[in-house]
Amino acid sequence: MKNIYLDNSATTQVDPQVAEEMVKYMVEKYGNPSSIHLYGQQAKYALDDAREKVAKVINAGIKNIFFTSGGTEADNWAIRGIIEMNIRKNEKAHIVISKYEHSAVFETCRMLEKKYPELITVTYLKPSSLGYITPEQVEDAINNDTKLVSVMHVNNEIGNINDIGSIGKFCRDKGIIFHTDAVQSYSKVPIDVKAMNIDILSASAHKIYGPKGVGMLFVRSKVEIYPLLFGGQQEQGLRNGTENLPGIIGFAKAAEIAQNAYETDIPRIGTLKKKLYELISGSVDNIIVNGDIDKGYNGILNLSFEGVEGESLLLALDLEGVCVSTGSACSAGSVKPSRVLLSIGVSEEMAQSSIRFSIGRFNTMEEIEFAAESVIKAVERLRSMSWM
Ligand SMILES: Cc1ncc(COP(=O)(O)O)c(C=O)c1O
């Protein structure tokens, strides 16, 4: 049996059609979009076309898409770019985010409140035990200084899908800027930035079978954002530097494929997740599901196995060729439980016993059955060792 990759929320295999398209823009059409000659024109045309494809997925205008080096950069820019406007005016700014935001948002806010203690305050909303942030929580948290609300669309560890349309509507009515981290949802869960009243949105190519190192920030026309990089007036002078054209081409191709395959991909991935859960829960007792398994994103299944250390299970599965992830982070030699799981009220012990299975377009039913069998065997073995 070949290796089974069930870590598609960490990153995805580049679709061969994407790779093929990218190569053309490295070895044939390698011009700089800012050059005036034939090569430059070819590159500029391709850049415009790519922007249109990436924008279409979220019903955005092309002038509102700014290419970045990935989701982390887009998230950092979204938060800092908005708050910088207030800092420059020496104006107080209150930010509302959730406790389970990705570190790209979470740590940026922590940095800002530490660096500008007189000006910046942050409220960290606690998700419900099922893993949701509600518009009512946002409403309760805001004050007269609230300038920005950032709530992620799909949570990367548990797969919950937040009602960002309602949060967006609330923020728009109050005149507060609303950012959403859509890195895990872009092209996988329907998004319409206009209908959902989204002001700023981050996405990343490598989560959708595109290349690493490229992403984008959508910024609504009326939103003022401070430039991220200064230079030669690329990306409307807001994110300067020669564009990563092969990466952008790959991102656009991946977005186009995902959009065309949406109707088949997403339900099929959902069937695989359901099967994986049925097989595991049918044979292993004392497990808990983290997040909302029924309404969450089809590709993410997060389970805690009582009495089993997540890291040990991950390594046992790895030996079988099954690649998954734990939410725990290794820092200074100790394994810390996932901030996301703790935020939804999972105990430290169960958080340390969690595994995230993330299923993608290239997984098959045969792989799921093999993975489930490997999990059942490994849990049984690890439990018999620890309970001896
Ligand atoms: C929800 C979320 N936001 C942001 C990021 C960061 O994206 P990138 O890896 O493109 O920097 C990730 C990556 O795991 C993510 O899952």
mmCIF file of C-alpha atoms and ligand atoms in Angstrom:
data_model
loop_
_atom_site.group_PDB
_atom_site.id
_atom_site.type_symbol
_atom_site.label_atom_id
_atom_site.label_comp_id
_atom_site.label_asym_id
_atom_site.label_seq_id
_atom_site.Cartn_x
_atom_site.Cartn_y
_atom_site.Cartn_z
ATOM 1 C CA MET A 1 0.000 0.000 0.000
ATOM 2 C CA LYS A 2 1.334 3.440 -0.860
ATOM 3 C CA ASN A 3 1.471 6.222 1.685
ATOM 4 C CA ILE A 4 -1.884 7.706 2.572
ATOM 5 C CA TYR A 5 -1.971 11.446 2.941
ATOM 6 C CA LEU A 6 -4.674 12.592 5.328
ATOM 7 C CA ASP A 7 -3.182 15.971 6.179
ATOM 8 C CA ASN A 8 -4.780 18.084 3.461
ATOM 9 C CA SER A 9 -5.506 20.966 5.835
ATOM 10 C CA ALA A 10 -1.772 21.336 6.423
ATOM 11 C CA THR A 11 -1.100 21.433 2.707
ATOM 12 C CA THR A 12 -2.205 19.699 -0.485
ATOM 13 C CA GLN A 13 -0.541 17.973 -3.384
ATOM 14 C CA VAL A 14 -0.158 20.385 -6.277
ATOM 15 C CA ASP A 15 -2.608 19.304 -8.957
ATOM 16 C CA PRO A 16 -0.564 18.119 -11.974
ATOM 17 C CA GLN A 17 -2.567 20.463 -14.244
ATOM 18 C CA VAL A 18 -1.542 23.346 -11.969
ATOM 19 C CA ALA A 19 2.127 22.355 -12.063
ATOM 20 C CA GLU A 20 2.029 22.087 -15.854
ATOM 21 C CA GLU A 21 0.591 25.577 -16.192
ATOM 22 C CA MET A 22 3.160 27.017 -13.782
ATOM 23 C CA VAL A 23 6.112 25.572 -15.679
ATOM 24 C CA LYS A 24 5.073 27.548 -18.786
ATOM 25 C CA TYR A 25 5.446 30.758 -16.791
ATOM 26 C CA MET A 26 8.928 29.799 -15.644
ATOM 27 C CA VAL A 27 10.543 28.530 -18.828
ATOM 28 C CA GLU A 28 8.599 30.156 -21.683
ATOM 29 C CA LYS A 29 6.527 33.154 -20.619
ATOM 30 C CA TYR A 30 8.918 34.349 -17.934
ATOM 31 C CA GLY A 31 8.519 38.083 -18.438
ATOM 32 C CA ASN A 32 8.082 40.658 -15.706
ATOM 33 C CA PRO A 33 4.518 42.034 -15.806
ATOM 34 C CA SER A 34 5.964 45.553 -15.431
ATOM 35 C CA SER A 35 8.073 45.278 -18.615
ATOM 36 C CA ILE A 36 6.733 46.936 -21.746
ATOM 37 C CA HIS A 37 7.971 44.468 -24.387
ATOM 38 C CA LEU A 38 6.297 41.298 -25.635
ATOM 39 C CA TYR A 39 7.347 39.156 -22.655
ATOM 40 C CA GLY A 40 6.138 41.768 -20.248
ATOM 41 C CA GLN A 41 2.810 42.104 -22.035
ATOM 42 C CA GLN A 42 2.319 38.334 -22.011
ATOM 43 C CA ALA A 43 3.013 38.277 -18.282
ATOM 44 C CA LYS A 44 0.729 41.244 -17.597
ATOM 45 C CA TYR A 45 -2.100 39.634 -19.539
ATOM 46 C CA ALA A 46 -1.642 36.377 -17.587
ATOM 47 C CA LEU A 47 -1.542 38.276 -14.275
ATOM 48 C CA ASP A 48 -4.827 40.054 -15.059
ATOM 49 C CA ASP A 49 -6.439 36.802 -16.137
ATOM 50 C CA ALA A 50 -5.269 35.069 -12.927
ATOM 51 C CA ARG A 51 -6.642 37.888 -10.795
ATOM 52 C CA GLU A 52 -10.011 37.505 -12.483
ATOM 53 C CA LYS A 53 -10.110 33.749 -11.810
ATOM 54 C CA VAL A 54 -9.139 34.145 -8.151
ATOM 55 C CA ALA A 55 -11.691 36.956 -7.695
ATOM 56 C CA LYS A 56 -14.516 34.991 -9.320
ATOM 57 C CA VAL A 57 -14.528 32.324 -6.588
ATOM 58 C CA ILE A 58 -15.665 34.904 -4.023
ATOM 59 C CA ASN A 59 -17.626 37.208 -6.362
ATOM 60 C CA ALA A 60 -15.054 39.998 -5.968
ATOM 61 C CA GLY A 61 -13.912 42.676 -8.392
ATOM 62 C CA ILE A 62 -10.420 42.255 -9.848
ATOM 63 C CA LYS A 63 -9.187 45.553 -8.438
ATOM 64 C CA ASN A 64 -9.913 44.225 -4.940
ATOM 65 C CA ILE A 65 -7.536 41.243 -5.123
ATOM 66 C CA PHE A 66 -3.952 41.740 -3.903
ATOM 67 C CA PHE A 67 -1.554 38.829 -4.284
ATOM 68 C CA THR A 68 0.623 37.984 -1.275
ATOM 69 C CA SER A 69 3.145 35.329 -0.288
ATOM 70 C CA GLY A 70 0.447 33.232 1.403
ATOM 71 C CA GLY A 71 -2.193 33.119 4.096
ATOM 72 C CA THR A 72 0.097 34.253 6.915
ATOM 73 C CA GLU A 73 1.114 37.370 5.043
ATOM 74 C CA ALA A 74 -2.484 38.113 4.090
ATOM 75 C CA ASP A 75 -3.650 37.752 7.715
ATOM 76 C CA ASN A 76 -0.792 39.882 9.064
ATOM 77 C CA TRP A 77 -1.429 42.575 6.494
ATOM 78 C CA ALA A 78 -5.194 42.573 7.118
ATOM 79 C CA ILE A 79 -4.784 43.227 10.847
ATOM 80 C CA ARG A 80 -1.745 45.494 10.757
ATOM 81 C CA GLY A 81 -2.849 47.344 7.641
ATOM 82 C CA ILE A 82 -6.117 48.405 9.239
ATOM 83 C CA ILE A 83 -4.770 49.124 12.709
ATOM 84 C CA GLU A 84 -1.751 51.042 11.378
ATOM 85 C CA MET A 85 -4.227 53.671 10.139
ATOM 86 C CA ASN A 86 -5.347 54.261 13.754
ATOM 87 C CA ILE A 87 -1.835 54.135 15.200
ATOM 88 C CA ARG A 88 -0.741 56.849 12.750
ATOM 89 C CA LYS A 89 -3.546 59.080 13.985
ATOM 90 C CA ASN A 90 -2.701 58.197 17.597
ATOM 91 C CA GLU A 91 -6.244 56.911 17.873
ATOM 92 C CA LYS A 92 -7.381 54.087 20.151
ATOM 93 C CA ALA A 93 -8.378 50.847 18.452
ATOM 94 C CA HIS A 94 -10.217 47.876 19.887
ATOM 95 C CA ILE A 95 -10.045 44.598 17.954
ATOM 96 C CA VAL A 96 -12.379 41.622 18.379
ATOM 97 C CA ILE A 97 -11.093 38.182 17.361
ATOM 98 C CA SER A 98 -11.762 34.632 18.520
ATOM 99 C CA LYS A 99 -9.596 32.519 20.805
ATOM 100 C CA TYR A 100 -9.253 29.905 18.086
ATOM 101 C CA GLU A 101 -8.020 32.095 15.237
ATOM 102 C CA HIS A 102 -4.995 30.806 13.360
ATOM 103 C CA SER A 103 -1.713 32.041 14.845
ATOM 104 C CA ALA A 104 -1.271 34.350 11.851
ATOM 105 C CA VAL A 105 -4.173 36.445 13.201
ATOM 106 C CA PHE A 106 -3.831 35.593 16.902
ATOM 107 C CA GLU A 107 -0.123 36.415 17.250
ATOM 108 C CA THR A 108 -0.445 39.575 15.164
ATOM 109 C CA CYS A 109 -3.064 40.875 17.592
ATOM 110 C CA ARG A 110 -0.950 39.856 20.580
ATOM 111 C CA MET A 111 2.018 41.711 19.131
ATOM 112 C CA LEU A 112 -0.060 44.860 18.547
ATOM 113 C CA GLU A 113 -1.498 44.973 22.064
ATOM 114 C CA LYS A 114 1.967 44.467 23.542
ATOM 115 C CA LYS A 115 3.631 47.027 21.303
ATOM 116 C CA TYR A 116 0.943 49.711 21.729
ATOM 117 C CA PRO A 117 -0.540 49.120 25.205
ATOM 118 C CA GLU A 118 -1.958 52.659 25.350
ATOM 119 C CA LEU A 119 -3.741 52.429 22.031
ATOM 120 C CA ILE A 120 -4.638 48.838 21.219
ATOM 121 C CA THR A 121 -6.904 46.469 23.112
ATOM 122 C CA VAL A 122 -8.053 43.063 21.940
ATOM 123 C CA THR A 123 -11.059 40.998 23.012
ATOM 124 C CA TYR A 124 -10.643 37.267 22.462
ATOM 125 C CA LEU A 125 -14.031 35.557 22.074
ATOM 126 C CA LYS A 126 -14.451 32.059 23.441
ATOM 127 C CA PRO A 127 -16.138 29.710 20.984
ATOM 128 C CA SER A 128 -19.091 27.563 22.101
ATOM 129 C CA SER A 129 -18.414 23.963 23.133
ATOM 130 C CA LEU A 130 -19.534 22.856 19.665
ATOM 131 C CA GLY A 131 -16.973 25.270 18.205
ATOM 132 C CA TYR A 132 -18.831 28.353 16.943
ATOM 133 C CA ILE A 133 -18.474 32.121 17.267
ATOM 134 C CA THR A 134 -21.848 33.852 17.044
ATOM 135 C CA PRO A 135 -22.827 37.360 15.882
ATOM 136 C CA GLU A 136 -24.340 37.907 19.361
ATOM 137 C CA GLN A 137 -20.913 37.398 20.946
ATOM 138 C CA VAL A 138 -19.449 39.969 18.586
ATOM 139 C CA GLU A 139 -22.283 42.350 19.429
ATOM 140 C CA ASP A 140 -21.609 41.965 23.165
ATOM 141 C CA ALA A 141 -17.878 42.512 22.727
ATOM 142 C CA ILE A 142 -17.763 45.709 20.692
ATOM 143 C CA ASN A 143 -17.366 49.204 22.141
ATOM 144 C CA ASN A 144 -17.016 52.735 20.744
ATOM 145 C CA ASP A 145 -13.357 52.119 19.889
ATOM 146 C CA THR A 146 -13.901 48.863 17.990
ATOM 147 C CA LYS A 147 -12.272 49.254 14.589
ATOM 148 C CA LEU A 148 -11.871 45.669 13.467
ATOM 149 C CA VAL A 149 -13.533 42.282 13.917
ATOM 150 C CA SER A 150 -11.730 39.188 12.634
ATOM 151 C CA VAL A 151 -13.455 35.807 12.766
ATOM 152 C CA MET A 152 -12.295 32.870 10.701
ATOM 153 C CA HIS A 153 -14.620 31.133 8.265
ATOM 154 C CA VAL A 154 -13.565 27.463 8.616
ATOM 155 C CA ASN A 155 -11.488 26.514 11.629
ATOM 156 C CA ASN A 156 -8.364 24.660 10.529
ATOM 157 C CA GLU A 157 -8.352 22.137 13.389
ATOM 158 C CA ILE A 158 -11.996 21.232 13.911
ATOM 159 C CA GLY A 159 -13.556 22.278 10.597
ATOM 160 C CA ASN A 160 -16.444 24.322 12.027
ATOM 161 C CA ILE A 161 -17.952 26.804 9.578
ATOM 162 C CA ASN A 162 -18.803 30.141 11.185
ATOM 163 C CA ASP A 163 -21.789 32.204 10.050
ATOM 164 C CA ILE A 164 -19.604 34.980 8.680
ATOM 165 C CA GLY A 165 -22.505 36.404 6.660
ATOM 166 C CA SER A 166 -24.333 37.372 9.857
ATOM 167 C CA ILE A 167 -21.177 38.678 11.524
ATOM 168 C CA GLY A 168 -20.405 40.651 8.354
ATOM 169 C CA LYS A 169 -23.898 42.153 8.264
ATOM 170 C CA PHE A 170 -23.665 43.194 11.920
ATOM 171 C CA CYS A 171 -20.252 44.818 11.407
ATOM 172 C CA ARG A 172 -21.339 46.623 8.237
ATOM 173 C CA ASP A 173 -24.370 48.082 10.026
ATOM 174 C CA LYS A 174 -22.102 49.306 12.828
ATOM 175 C CA GLY A 175 -19.425 50.658 10.470
ATOM 176 C CA ILE A 176 -16.797 48.243 11.834
ATOM 177 C CA ILE A 177 -14.350 46.605 9.420
ATOM 178 C CA PHE A 178 -14.811 42.850 9.172
ATOM 179 C CA HIS A 179 -11.959 40.515 8.196
ATOM 180 C CA THR A 180 -12.280 36.786 7.755
ATOM 181 C CA ASP A 181 -9.499 34.236 7.432
ATOM 182 C CA ALA A 182 -10.819 32.040 4.634
ATOM 183 C CA VAL A 183 -7.631 30.037 4.157
ATOM 184 C CA GLN A 184 -9.447 26.769 4.896
ATOM 185 C CA SER A 185 -12.684 27.656 3.137
ATOM 186 C CA TYR A 186 -11.728 29.455 -0.066
ATOM 187 C CA SER A 187 -13.109 27.384 -2.976
ATOM 188 C CA LYS A 188 -14.346 24.677 -0.555
ATOM 189 C CA VAL A 189 -17.275 26.468 1.089
ATOM 190 C CA PRO A 190 -19.343 29.032 -0.866
ATOM 191 C CA ILE A 191 -18.251 32.645 -0.289
ATOM 192 C CA ASP A 192 -19.762 35.795 -1.723
ATOM 193 C CA VAL A 193 -17.950 38.818 -0.336
ATOM 194 C CA LYS A 194 -20.755 41.142 -1.427
ATOM 195 C CA ALA A 195 -23.700 39.166 -0.060
ATOM 196 C CA MET A 196 -21.751 38.345 3.120
ATOM 197 C CA ASN A 197 -20.617 41.939 3.747
ATOM 198 C CA ILE A 198 -16.967 40.935 4.007
ATOM 199 C CA ASP A 199 -14.501 43.831 3.985
ATOM 200 C CA ILE A 200 -11.234 41.896 3.963
ATOM 201 C CA LEU A 201 -10.562 38.204 3.322
ATOM 202 C CA SER A 202 -7.400 36.073 3.293
ATOM 203 C CA ALA A 203 -6.777 32.955 1.197
ATOM 204 C CA SER A 204 -3.830 30.732 0.341
ATOM 205 C CA ALA A 205 -3.039 28.620 -2.743
ATOM 206 C CA HIS A 206 -1.403 25.604 -1.117
ATOM 207 C CA LYS A 207 -4.601 24.557 0.650
ATOM 208 C CA ILE A 208 -6.403 24.180 -2.692
ATOM 209 C CA TYR A 209 -3.934 22.033 -4.683
ATOM 210 C CA GLY A 210 -1.916 25.074 -5.699
ATOM 211 C CA PRO A 211 1.704 25.996 -4.883
ATOM 212 C CA LYS A 212 3.113 27.113 -1.545
ATOM 213 C CA GLY A 213 4.209 30.712 -1.063
ATOM 214 C CA VAL A 214 1.286 32.467 -2.734
ATOM 215 C CA GLY A 215 -1.998 33.756 -1.423
ATOM 216 C CA MET A 216 -4.189 36.805 -1.617
ATOM 217 C CA LEU A 217 -5.945 39.485 0.329
ATOM 218 C CA PHE A 218 -9.332 40.750 -0.827
ATOM 219 C CA VAL A 219 -9.900 44.346 0.264
ATOM 220 C CA ARG A 220 -13.235 46.051 -0.400
ATOM 221 C CA SER A 221 -12.888 49.321 -2.315
ATOM 222 C CA LYS A 222 -14.053 51.606 0.480
ATOM 223 C CA VAL A 223 -11.644 50.123 3.052
ATOM 224 C CA GLU A 224 -8.443 52.049 3.682
ATOM 225 C CA ILE A 225 -5.478 49.762 4.330
ATOM 226 C CA TYR A 226 -1.885 50.785 4.961
ATOM 227 C CA PRO A 227 0.618 49.388 2.391
ATOM 228 C CA LEU A 228 2.456 46.227 3.341
ATOM 229 C CA LEU A 229 5.610 46.644 1.247
ATOM 230 C CA PHE A 230 6.979 49.779 -0.391
ATOM 231 C CA GLY A 231 8.576 49.725 -3.819
ATOM 232 C CA GLY A 232 7.806 49.810 -7.498
ATOM 233 C CA GLN A 233 4.039 50.347 -7.467
ATOM 234 C CA GLN A 234 2.969 46.746 -8.032
ATOM 235 C CA GLU A 235 -0.425 45.645 -6.660
ATOM 236 C CA GLN A 236 -1.723 49.236 -6.803
ATOM 237 C CA GLY A 237 1.231 50.377 -4.721
ATOM 238 C CA LEU A 238 0.017 48.503 -1.646
ATOM 239 C CA ARG A 239 2.048 45.291 -1.846
ATOM 240 C CA ASN A 240 5.055 46.206 -3.918
ATOM 241 C CA GLY A 241 7.610 43.854 -5.419
ATOM 242 C CA THR A 242 7.759 41.863 -8.658
ATOM 243 C CA GLU A 243 4.814 39.495 -8.677
ATOM 244 C CA ASN A 244 5.387 35.762 -8.180
ATOM 245 C CA LEU A 245 3.849 35.072 -11.566
ATOM 246 C CA PRO A 246 4.287 31.265 -11.741
ATOM 247 C CA GLY A 247 2.806 31.015 -8.228
ATOM 248 C CA ILE A 248 -0.075 33.324 -9.082
ATOM 249 C CA ILE A 249 -0.780 31.389 -12.290
ATOM 250 C CA GLY A 250 -0.817 28.188 -10.217
ATOM 251 C CA PHE A 251 -3.146 29.739 -7.651
ATOM 252 C CA ALA A 252 -5.569 30.816 -10.389
ATOM 253 C CA LYS A 253 -5.505 27.444 -12.102
ATOM 254 C CA ALA A 254 -6.121 25.699 -8.768
ATOM 255 C CA ALA A 255 -9.012 28.079 -8.030
ATOM 256 C CA GLU A 256 -10.520 27.440 -11.455
ATOM 257 C CA ILE A 257 -10.259 23.660 -11.092
ATOM 258 C CA ALA A 258 -11.715 23.779 -7.575
ATOM 259 C CA GLN A 259 -14.627 25.885 -8.732
ATOM 260 C CA ASN A 260 -15.424 23.540 -11.612
ATOM 261 C CA ALA A 261 -15.014 20.427 -9.445
ATOM 262 C CA TYR A 262 -16.913 21.814 -6.437
ATOM 263 C CA GLU A 263 -20.160 19.898 -7.016
ATOM 264 C CA THR A 264 -18.360 16.560 -7.181
ATOM 265 C CA ASP A 265 -15.337 17.081 -4.909
ATOM 266 C CA ILE A 266 -17.016 18.349 -1.772
ATOM 267 C CA PRO A 267 -19.774 15.694 -1.434
ATOM 268 C CA ARG A 268 -17.280 12.938 -2.269
ATOM 269 C CA ILE A 269 -14.889 14.177 0.409
ATOM 270 C CA GLY A 270 -17.866 14.273 2.803
ATOM 271 C CA THR A 271 -18.666 10.621 2.063
ATOM 272 C CA LEU A 272 -15.054 9.696 2.838
ATOM 273 C CA LYS A 273 -15.128 11.575 6.144
ATOM 274 C CA LYS A 274 -18.397 9.905 7.140
ATOM 275 C CA LYS A 275 -16.986 6.488 6.321
ATOM 276 C CA LEU A 276 -13.787 7.150 8.256
ATOM 277 C CA TYR A 277 -15.769 8.167 11.312
ATOM 278 C CA GLU A 278 -18.176 5.228 11.026
ATOM 279 C CA LEU A 279 -15.348 2.718 10.768
ATOM 280 C CA ILE A 280 -13.349 4.158 13.661
ATOM 281 C CA SER A 281 -16.284 4.793 16.003
ATOM 282 C CA GLY A 282 -17.726 1.362 15.206
ATOM 283 C CA SER A 283 -14.650 -0.350 16.629
ATOM 284 C CA VAL A 284 -13.004 2.058 19.064
ATOM 285 C CA ASP A 285 -14.742 3.149 22.258
ATOM 286 C CA ASN A 286 -14.061 6.173 24.424
ATOM 287 C CA ILE A 287 -13.473 8.653 21.649
ATOM 288 C CA ILE A 288 -14.821 12.178 21.421
ATOM 289 C CA VAL A 289 -15.470 14.260 18.333
ATOM 290 C CA ASN A 290 -14.003 17.740 18.523
ATOM 291 C CA GLY A 291 -16.166 20.256 16.676
ATOM 292 C CA ASP A 292 -19.402 19.865 14.775
ATOM 293 C CA ILE A 293 -19.036 16.682 12.757
ATOM 294 C CA ASP A 294 -22.403 17.052 11.000
ATOM 295 C CA LYS A 295 -22.256 20.676 9.906
ATOM 296 C CA GLY A 296 -18.486 21.181 9.792
ATOM 297 C CA TYR A 297 -16.394 21.309 6.631
ATOM 298 C CA ASN A 298 -16.482 17.926 4.880
ATOM 299 C CA GLY A 299 -12.727 17.466 4.816
ATOM 300 C CA ILE A 300 -11.873 17.742 8.542
ATOM 301 C CA LEU A 301 -12.429 15.117 11.243
ATOM 302 C CA ASN A 302 -10.907 15.752 14.667
ATOM 303 C CA LEU A 303 -11.088 12.966 17.244
ATOM 304 C CA SER A 304 -9.668 12.479 20.744
ATOM 305 C CA PHE A 305 -8.850 8.930 21.842
ATOM 306 C CA GLU A 306 -9.037 8.568 25.617
ATOM 307 C CA GLY A 307 -5.893 7.103 27.155
ATOM 308 C CA VAL A 308 -3.819 7.514 23.990
ATOM 309 C CA GLU A 309 -1.240 10.202 23.427
ATOM 310 C CA GLY A 310 -1.889 11.942 20.109
ATOM 311 C CA GLU A 311 1.832 12.075 19.265
ATOM 312 C CA SER A 312 2.228 8.326 19.842
ATOM 313 C CA LEU A 313 -0.777 7.587 17.677
ATOM 314 C CA LEU A 314 0.516 9.868 14.943
ATOM 315 C CA LEU A 315 3.878 8.085 14.949
ATOM 316 C CA ALA A 316 2.242 4.636 14.975
ATOM 317 C CA LEU A 317 0.110 5.630 11.985
ATOM 318 C CA ASP A 318 3.127 7.086 10.234
ATOM 319 C CA LEU A 319 4.811 3.677 10.448
ATOM 320 C CA GLU A 320 1.805 2.283 8.587
ATOM 321 C CA GLY A 321 2.152 4.987 5.958
ATOM 322 C CA VAL A 322 -0.862 6.972 7.179
ATOM 323 C CA CYS A 323 -0.062 10.684 7.548
ATOM 324 C CA VAL A 324 -2.242 12.749 9.898
ATOM 325 C CA SER A 325 -1.621 15.580 12.347
ATOM 326 C CA THR A 326 -2.140 16.484 15.980
ATOM 327 C CA GLY A 327 -3.072 19.937 17.133
ATOM 328 C CA SER A 328 -0.333 19.923 19.720
ATOM 329 C CA ALA A 329 2.705 22.079 19.231
ATOM 330 C CA CYS A 330 6.148 21.138 20.372
ATOM 331 C CA SER A 331 7.853 24.007 22.159
ATOM 332 C CA ALA A 332 11.006 23.893 24.257
ATOM 333 C CA GLY A 333 10.864 20.123 24.469
ATOM 334 C CA SER A 334 7.347 19.897 25.865
ATOM 335 C CA VAL A 335 4.202 19.142 23.927
ATOM 336 C CA LYS A 336 1.541 21.793 24.436
ATOM 337 C CA PRO A 337 -2.131 20.953 23.904
ATOM 338 C CA SER A 338 -3.910 22.705 21.055
ATOM 339 C CA ARG A 339 -5.113 26.245 21.816
ATOM 340 C CA VAL A 340 -8.105 25.608 19.552
ATOM 341 C CA LEU A 341 -9.257 22.511 21.438
ATOM 342 C CA LEU A 342 -8.746 24.127 24.841
ATOM 343 C CA SER A 343 -10.788 27.123 23.658
ATOM 344 C CA ILE A 344 -13.844 24.923 22.999
ATOM 345 C CA GLY A 345 -13.546 23.381 26.462
ATOM 346 C CA VAL A 346 -11.759 20.111 25.666
ATOM 347 C CA SER A 347 -9.698 18.994 28.687
ATOM 348 C CA GLU A 348 -5.889 19.169 28.461
ATOM 349 C CA GLU A 349 -5.702 15.403 28.553
ATOM 350 C CA MET A 350 -8.193 14.889 25.730
ATOM 351 C CA ALA A 351 -6.600 17.716 23.742
ATOM 352 C CA GLN A 352 -3.267 15.852 23.982
ATOM 353 C CA SER A 353 -5.087 12.760 22.692
ATOM 354 C CA SER A 354 -6.412 14.351 19.525
ATOM 355 C CA ILE A 355 -5.780 13.589 15.901
ATOM 356 C CA ARG A 356 -6.888 15.639 12.906
ATOM 357 C CA PHE A 357 -7.683 13.682 9.772
ATOM 358 C CA SER A 358 -8.001 16.019 6.798
ATOM 359 C CA ILE A 359 -9.280 14.524 3.607
ATOM 360 C CA GLY A 360 -8.720 15.899 0.124
ATOM 361 C CA ARG A 361 -9.519 15.517 -3.543
ATOM 362 C CA PHE A 362 -6.966 12.787 -4.192
ATOM 363 C CA ASN A 363 -8.013 10.422 -1.364
ATOM 364 C CA THR A 364 -9.897 7.233 -2.203
ATOM 365 C CA MET A 365 -12.330 4.984 -0.303
ATOM 366 C CA GLU A 366 -9.689 2.259 -0.263
ATOM 367 C CA GLU A 367 -7.286 4.626 1.496
ATOM 368 C CA ILE A 368 -9.922 5.582 4.048
ATOM 369 C CA GLU A 369 -10.629 1.942 4.842
ATOM 370 C CA PHE A 370 -6.921 1.216 5.274
ATOM 371 C CA ALA A 371 -6.446 4.311 7.437
ATOM 372 C CA ALA A 372 -9.389 3.358 9.678
ATOM 373 C CA GLU A 373 -8.026 -0.154 10.099
ATOM 374 C CA SER A 374 -4.614 1.260 11.029
ATOM 375 C CA VAL A 375 -6.179 3.609 13.590
ATOM 376 C CA ILE A 376 -8.179 0.781 15.182
ATOM 377 C CA LYS A 377 -5.097 -1.445 15.489
ATOM 378 C CA ALA A 378 -2.823 1.334 16.743
ATOM 379 C CA VAL A 379 -5.280 2.578 19.386
ATOM 380 C CA GLU A 380 -5.803 -0.959 20.656
ATOM 381 C CA ARG A 381 -2.063 -1.539 20.906
ATOM 382 C CA LEU A 382 -1.289 1.808 22.553
ATOM 383 C CA ARG A 383 -4.107 1.393 25.062
ATOM 384 C CA SER A 384 -3.005 -2.111 25.981
ATOM 385 C CA MET A 385 0.506 -0.776 26.610
ATOM 386 C CA SER A 386 -0.564 2.212 28.673
ATOM 387 C CA TRP A 387 -3.170 0.312 30.719
ATOM 388 C CA MET A 388 -0.890 -2.617 31.573
HETATM 389 C C1 LIG B 1 -6.849 29.088 8.938
HETATM 390 C C2 LIG B 1 -5.462 29.351 8.448
HETATM 391 N N1 LIG B 1 -5.027 30.618 8.322
HETATM 392 C C3 LIG B 1 -3.801 30.907 7.883
HETATM 393 C C4 LIG B 1 -2.918 29.916 7.538
HETATM 394 C C5 LIG B 1 -1.561 30.285 7.036
HETATM 395 O O1 LIG B 1 -1.486 30.134 5.631
HETATM 396 P P1 LIG B 1 -0.068 29.951 4.904
HETATM 397 O O2 LIG B 1 0.400 28.572 5.217
HETATM 398 O O3 LIG B 1 -0.389 30.138 3.444
HETATM 399 O O4 LIG B 1 0.834 30.999 5.406
HETATM 400 C C6 LIG B 1 -3.312 28.575 7.656
HETATM 401 C C7 LIG B 1 -2.368 27.488 7.357
HETATM 402 O O5 LIG B 1 -2.418 26.434 7.940
HETATM 403 C C8 LIG B 1 -4.628 28.289 8.109
HETATM 404 O O6 LIG B 1 -5.058 27.044 8.242
#
